[in-house]
GROMACS .gro file of C-alpha atoms in nm:
model
  179
    1MET     CA    1   0.052  -1.437   3.812
    2SER     CA    2   0.217  -1.518   3.460
    3SER     CA    3   0.528  -1.312   3.332
    4ARG     CA    4   0.345  -1.325   3.010
    5LYS     CA    5   0.250  -0.995   2.904
    6PHE     CA    6  -0.063  -0.912   2.696
    7ILE     CA    7   0.005  -0.773   2.353
    8THR     CA    8  -0.251  -0.622   2.152
    9PRO     CA    9  -0.343  -0.796   1.817
   10LEU     CA   10  -0.213  -0.478   1.647
   11PHE     CA   11   0.120  -0.576   1.739
   12PRO     CA   12   0.208  -0.687   1.353
   13ILE     CA   13   0.108  -0.350   1.231
   14ALA     CA   14   0.343  -0.172   1.505
   15LEU     CA   15   0.642  -0.394   1.370
   16PHE     CA   16   0.570  -0.263   1.028
   17SER     CA   17   0.544   0.083   1.140
   18PHE     CA   18   0.876   0.051   1.281
   19LEU     CA   19   1.025  -0.130   0.988
   20VAL     CA   20   0.916   0.146   0.778
   21PHE     CA   21   1.059   0.412   1.003
   22CYS     CA   22   1.394   0.245   1.033
   23SER     CA   23   1.420   0.177   0.673
   24SER     CA   24   1.427   0.536   0.599
   25ARG     CA   25   1.581   0.675   0.917
   26ARG     CA   26   1.864   0.473   1.041
   27GLN     CA   27   1.974   0.570   1.388
   28GLY     CA   28   2.204   0.301   1.502
   29ASN     CA   29   1.991   0.164   1.783
   30GLU     CA   30   1.765  -0.061   1.558
   31PRO     CA   31   1.938  -0.395   1.608
   32GLU     CA   32   1.869  -0.378   1.988
   33LEU     CA   33   1.526  -0.259   1.915
   34MET     CA   34   1.456  -0.502   1.676
   35GLY     CA   35   1.562  -0.798   1.902
   36ARG     CA   36   1.328  -0.648   2.165
   37ILE     CA   37   1.058  -0.662   1.906
   38LEU     CA   38   1.125  -1.025   1.802
   39GLU     CA   39   1.138  -1.146   2.125
   40GLN     CA   40   0.801  -1.006   2.213
   41LEU     CA   41   0.651  -1.176   1.893
   42ARG     CA   42   0.810  -1.511   1.988
   43VAL     CA   43   0.771  -1.497   2.379
   44HIS     CA   44   0.530  -1.250   2.511
   45HIS     CA   45   0.263  -1.198   2.242
   46TYR     CA   46  -0.057  -1.343   2.350
   47GLN     CA   47  -0.026  -1.579   2.041
   48PRO     CA   48   0.330  -1.629   2.006
   49VAL     CA   49   0.465  -1.617   1.671
   50LYS     CA   50   0.710  -1.865   1.491
   51LEU     CA   51   0.944  -1.654   1.266
   52ASN     CA   52   0.928  -1.882   0.951
   53ASP     CA   53   0.861  -1.863   0.593
   54GLU     CA   54   0.483  -1.878   0.651
   55PHE     CA   55   0.516  -1.561   0.898
   56SER     CA   56   0.723  -1.397   0.624
   57GLY     CA   57   0.453  -1.465   0.366
   58LYS     CA   58   0.190  -1.314   0.597
   59ILE     CA   59   0.393  -1.027   0.671
   60TYR     CA   60   0.452  -0.959   0.306
   61SER     CA   61   0.103  -0.990   0.194
   62ASN     CA   62  -0.037  -0.776   0.482
   63PHE     CA   63   0.230  -0.505   0.407
   64LEU     CA   64   0.146  -0.481   0.011
   65ASP     CA   65  -0.232  -0.485   0.129
   66LYS     CA   66  -0.198  -0.221   0.359
   67LEU     CA   67   0.006  -0.006   0.130
   68ASP     CA   68  -0.148  -0.061  -0.163
   69GLY     CA   69  -0.465  -0.286  -0.116
   70ASP     CA   70  -0.680  -0.105  -0.408
   71LYS     CA   71  -0.350  -0.196  -0.640
   72ARG     CA   72  -0.343   0.159  -0.780
   73PHE     CA   73   0.013   0.239  -0.735
   74PHE     CA   74   0.230  -0.059  -0.783
   75ILE     CA   75   0.256  -0.218  -1.142
   76GLN     CA   76   0.302  -0.613  -1.208
   77GLY     CA   77   0.680  -0.535  -1.247
   78ASP     CA   78   0.706  -0.407  -0.933
   79ILE     CA   79   0.528  -0.675  -0.770
   80LYS     CA   80   0.771  -0.916  -0.944
   81LYS     CA   81   1.076  -0.729  -0.801
   82LEU     CA   82   0.932  -0.758  -0.463
   83GLU     CA   83   0.809  -1.097  -0.474
   84PRO     CA   84   1.163  -1.280  -0.399
   85PHE     CA   85   1.122  -1.095  -0.041
   86ARG     CA   86   0.826  -1.317   0.011
   87ASN     CA   87   0.963  -1.585   0.238
   88GLN     CA   88   1.310  -1.397   0.317
   89LEU     CA   89   1.149  -1.157   0.587
   90ASP     CA   90   1.196  -1.362   0.887
   91ASP     CA   91   1.547  -1.407   0.805
   92GLN     CA   92   1.572  -1.030   0.711
   93LEU     CA   93   1.421  -0.954   1.062
   94GLN     CA   94   1.649  -1.147   1.245
   95ARG     CA   95   1.957  -1.028   1.057
   96GLY     CA   96   1.803  -0.653   1.088
   97SER     CA   97   1.813  -0.630   0.744
   98TYR     CA   98   1.546  -0.359   0.596
   99ALA     CA   99   1.600  -0.475   0.210
  100PHE     CA  100   1.236  -0.570   0.159
  101MET     CA  101   1.108  -0.212   0.325
  102ASP     CA  102   1.380  -0.020   0.156
  103SER     CA  103   1.283  -0.174  -0.192
  104ALA     CA  104   0.898  -0.167  -0.130
  105TRP     CA  105   0.926   0.230  -0.050
  106SER     CA  106   1.186   0.315  -0.326
  107LEU     CA  107   0.929   0.158  -0.566
  108PHE     CA  108   0.641   0.316  -0.408
  109ASP     CA  109   0.807   0.655  -0.394
  110ARG     CA  110   0.894   0.616  -0.760
  111ARG     CA  111   0.522   0.545  -0.876
  112MET     CA  112   0.386   0.838  -0.611
  113ASN     CA  113   0.622   1.081  -0.811
  114GLN     CA  114   0.532   0.965  -1.148
  115LEU     CA  115   0.171   0.978  -1.084
  116GLU     CA  116   0.186   1.309  -0.909
  117LYS     CA  117   0.328   1.441  -1.245
  118HIS     CA  118   0.099   1.238  -1.443
  119TYR     CA  119  -0.244   1.391  -1.266
  120GLN     CA  120  -0.109   1.741  -1.261
  121LYS     CA  121  -0.080   1.715  -1.659
  122VAL     CA  122  -0.435   1.522  -1.670
  123LEU     CA  123  -0.607   1.814  -1.431
  124ALA     CA  124  -0.424   2.095  -1.629
  125LYS     CA  125  -0.693   2.051  -1.924
  126PRO     CA  126  -1.048   2.026  -1.919
  127PHE     CA  127  -1.217   1.651  -1.950
  128ASP     CA  128  -1.398   1.569  -2.264
  129PHE     CA  129  -1.733   1.423  -2.132
  130GLN     CA  130  -1.868   1.379  -2.456
  131ALA     CA  131  -1.633   1.079  -2.550
  132ASN     CA  132  -1.792   0.735  -2.475
  133VAL     CA  133  -1.535   0.598  -2.234
  134VAL     CA  134  -1.566   0.272  -2.049
  135TRP     CA  135  -1.374   0.243  -1.700
  136ASP     CA  136  -1.367  -0.125  -1.592
  137TYR     CA  137  -1.265  -0.121  -1.216
  138ASP     CA  138  -1.344  -0.413  -1.024
  139GLU     CA  139  -1.365  -0.282  -0.650
  140GLU     CA  140  -1.376  -0.640  -0.517
  141ASN     CA  141  -1.094  -0.782  -0.723
  142PRO     CA  142  -0.857  -0.517  -0.818
  143ARG     CA  143  -0.538  -0.608  -1.020
  144TYR     CA  144  -0.213  -0.438  -1.065
  145ALA     CA  145  -0.166  -0.256  -1.413
  146LYS     CA  146   0.046  -0.458  -1.638
  147ASP     CA  147   0.283  -0.182  -1.712
  148GLU     CA  148   0.314   0.204  -1.659
  149LYS     CA  149   0.096   0.277  -1.967
  150GLU     CA  150  -0.192   0.102  -1.847
  151GLN     CA  151  -0.138   0.249  -1.488
  152LEU     CA  152  -0.126   0.599  -1.621
  153GLU     CA  153  -0.443   0.540  -1.841
  154PHE     CA  154  -0.620   0.386  -1.521
  155TRP     CA  155  -0.559   0.721  -1.324
  156ARG     CA  156  -0.664   0.926  -1.614
  157LYS     CA  157  -0.978   0.758  -1.603
  158SER     CA  158  -1.023   0.758  -1.223
  159LEU     CA  159  -0.977   1.100  -1.214
  160LYS     CA  160  -1.196   1.181  -1.499
  161PHE     CA  161  -1.482   0.968  -1.289
  162SER     CA  162  -1.427   1.158  -0.968
  163VAL     CA  163  -1.484   1.477  -1.121
  164LEU     CA  164  -1.797   1.361  -1.296
  165GLU     CA  165  -1.914   1.208  -0.987
  166ARG     CA  166  -1.837   1.525  -0.786
  167TYR     CA  167  -2.017   1.728  -1.043
  168TYR     CA  168  -2.333   1.466  -1.033
  169ARG     CA  169  -2.330   1.518  -0.623
  170LYS     CA  170  -2.315   1.879  -0.662
  171THR     CA  171  -2.602   1.892  -0.924
  172GLU     CA  172  -2.791   1.662  -0.700
  173GLN     CA  173  -2.774   1.909  -0.388
  174GLN     CA  174  -2.872   2.190  -0.610
  175ASN     CA  175  -3.177   2.009  -0.742
  176GLU     CA  176  -3.269   1.904  -0.357
  177ALA     CA  177  -3.202   2.264  -0.244
  178ARG     CA  178  -3.482   2.391  -0.501
  179LYS     CA  179  -3.732   2.161  -0.388
   0.00000   0.00000   0.00000
């Protein structure tokens, strides 16, 4: 029987989880654990992985897609700050560096705090549903907002749309109940 063990295709997601966990909670045993994870990827994975720039690009894209696939949280400037990491992740993994994860989580946390304050302000006063507003959101091909102002306006319209949609569903339920 082969010594090669079957490792699930979800292993890269487990790697992301480990990196995220370690980027915020350093405990001292990460280099040894990272070495074992890298060995699993290179040797024991059902499709061994070459740690190179192509692998880095896949991790980079996959991570951003999982974290902000709808492109609602990061803005274009944030992505520009993270872009230099695209082809460095393999090198960082081998050095035990978490610079990409630290940077990504720092930017994400900053945006989340900013958006939380914004939506609280927006929801503190009633929406004007008489105003003729267009919300142009392409779910199939979302894009990052160009700046904070555009992002905040997107979130205002998104919240207004959510309230309107919820109101519509409730009205429809009531109409169905009357029939």
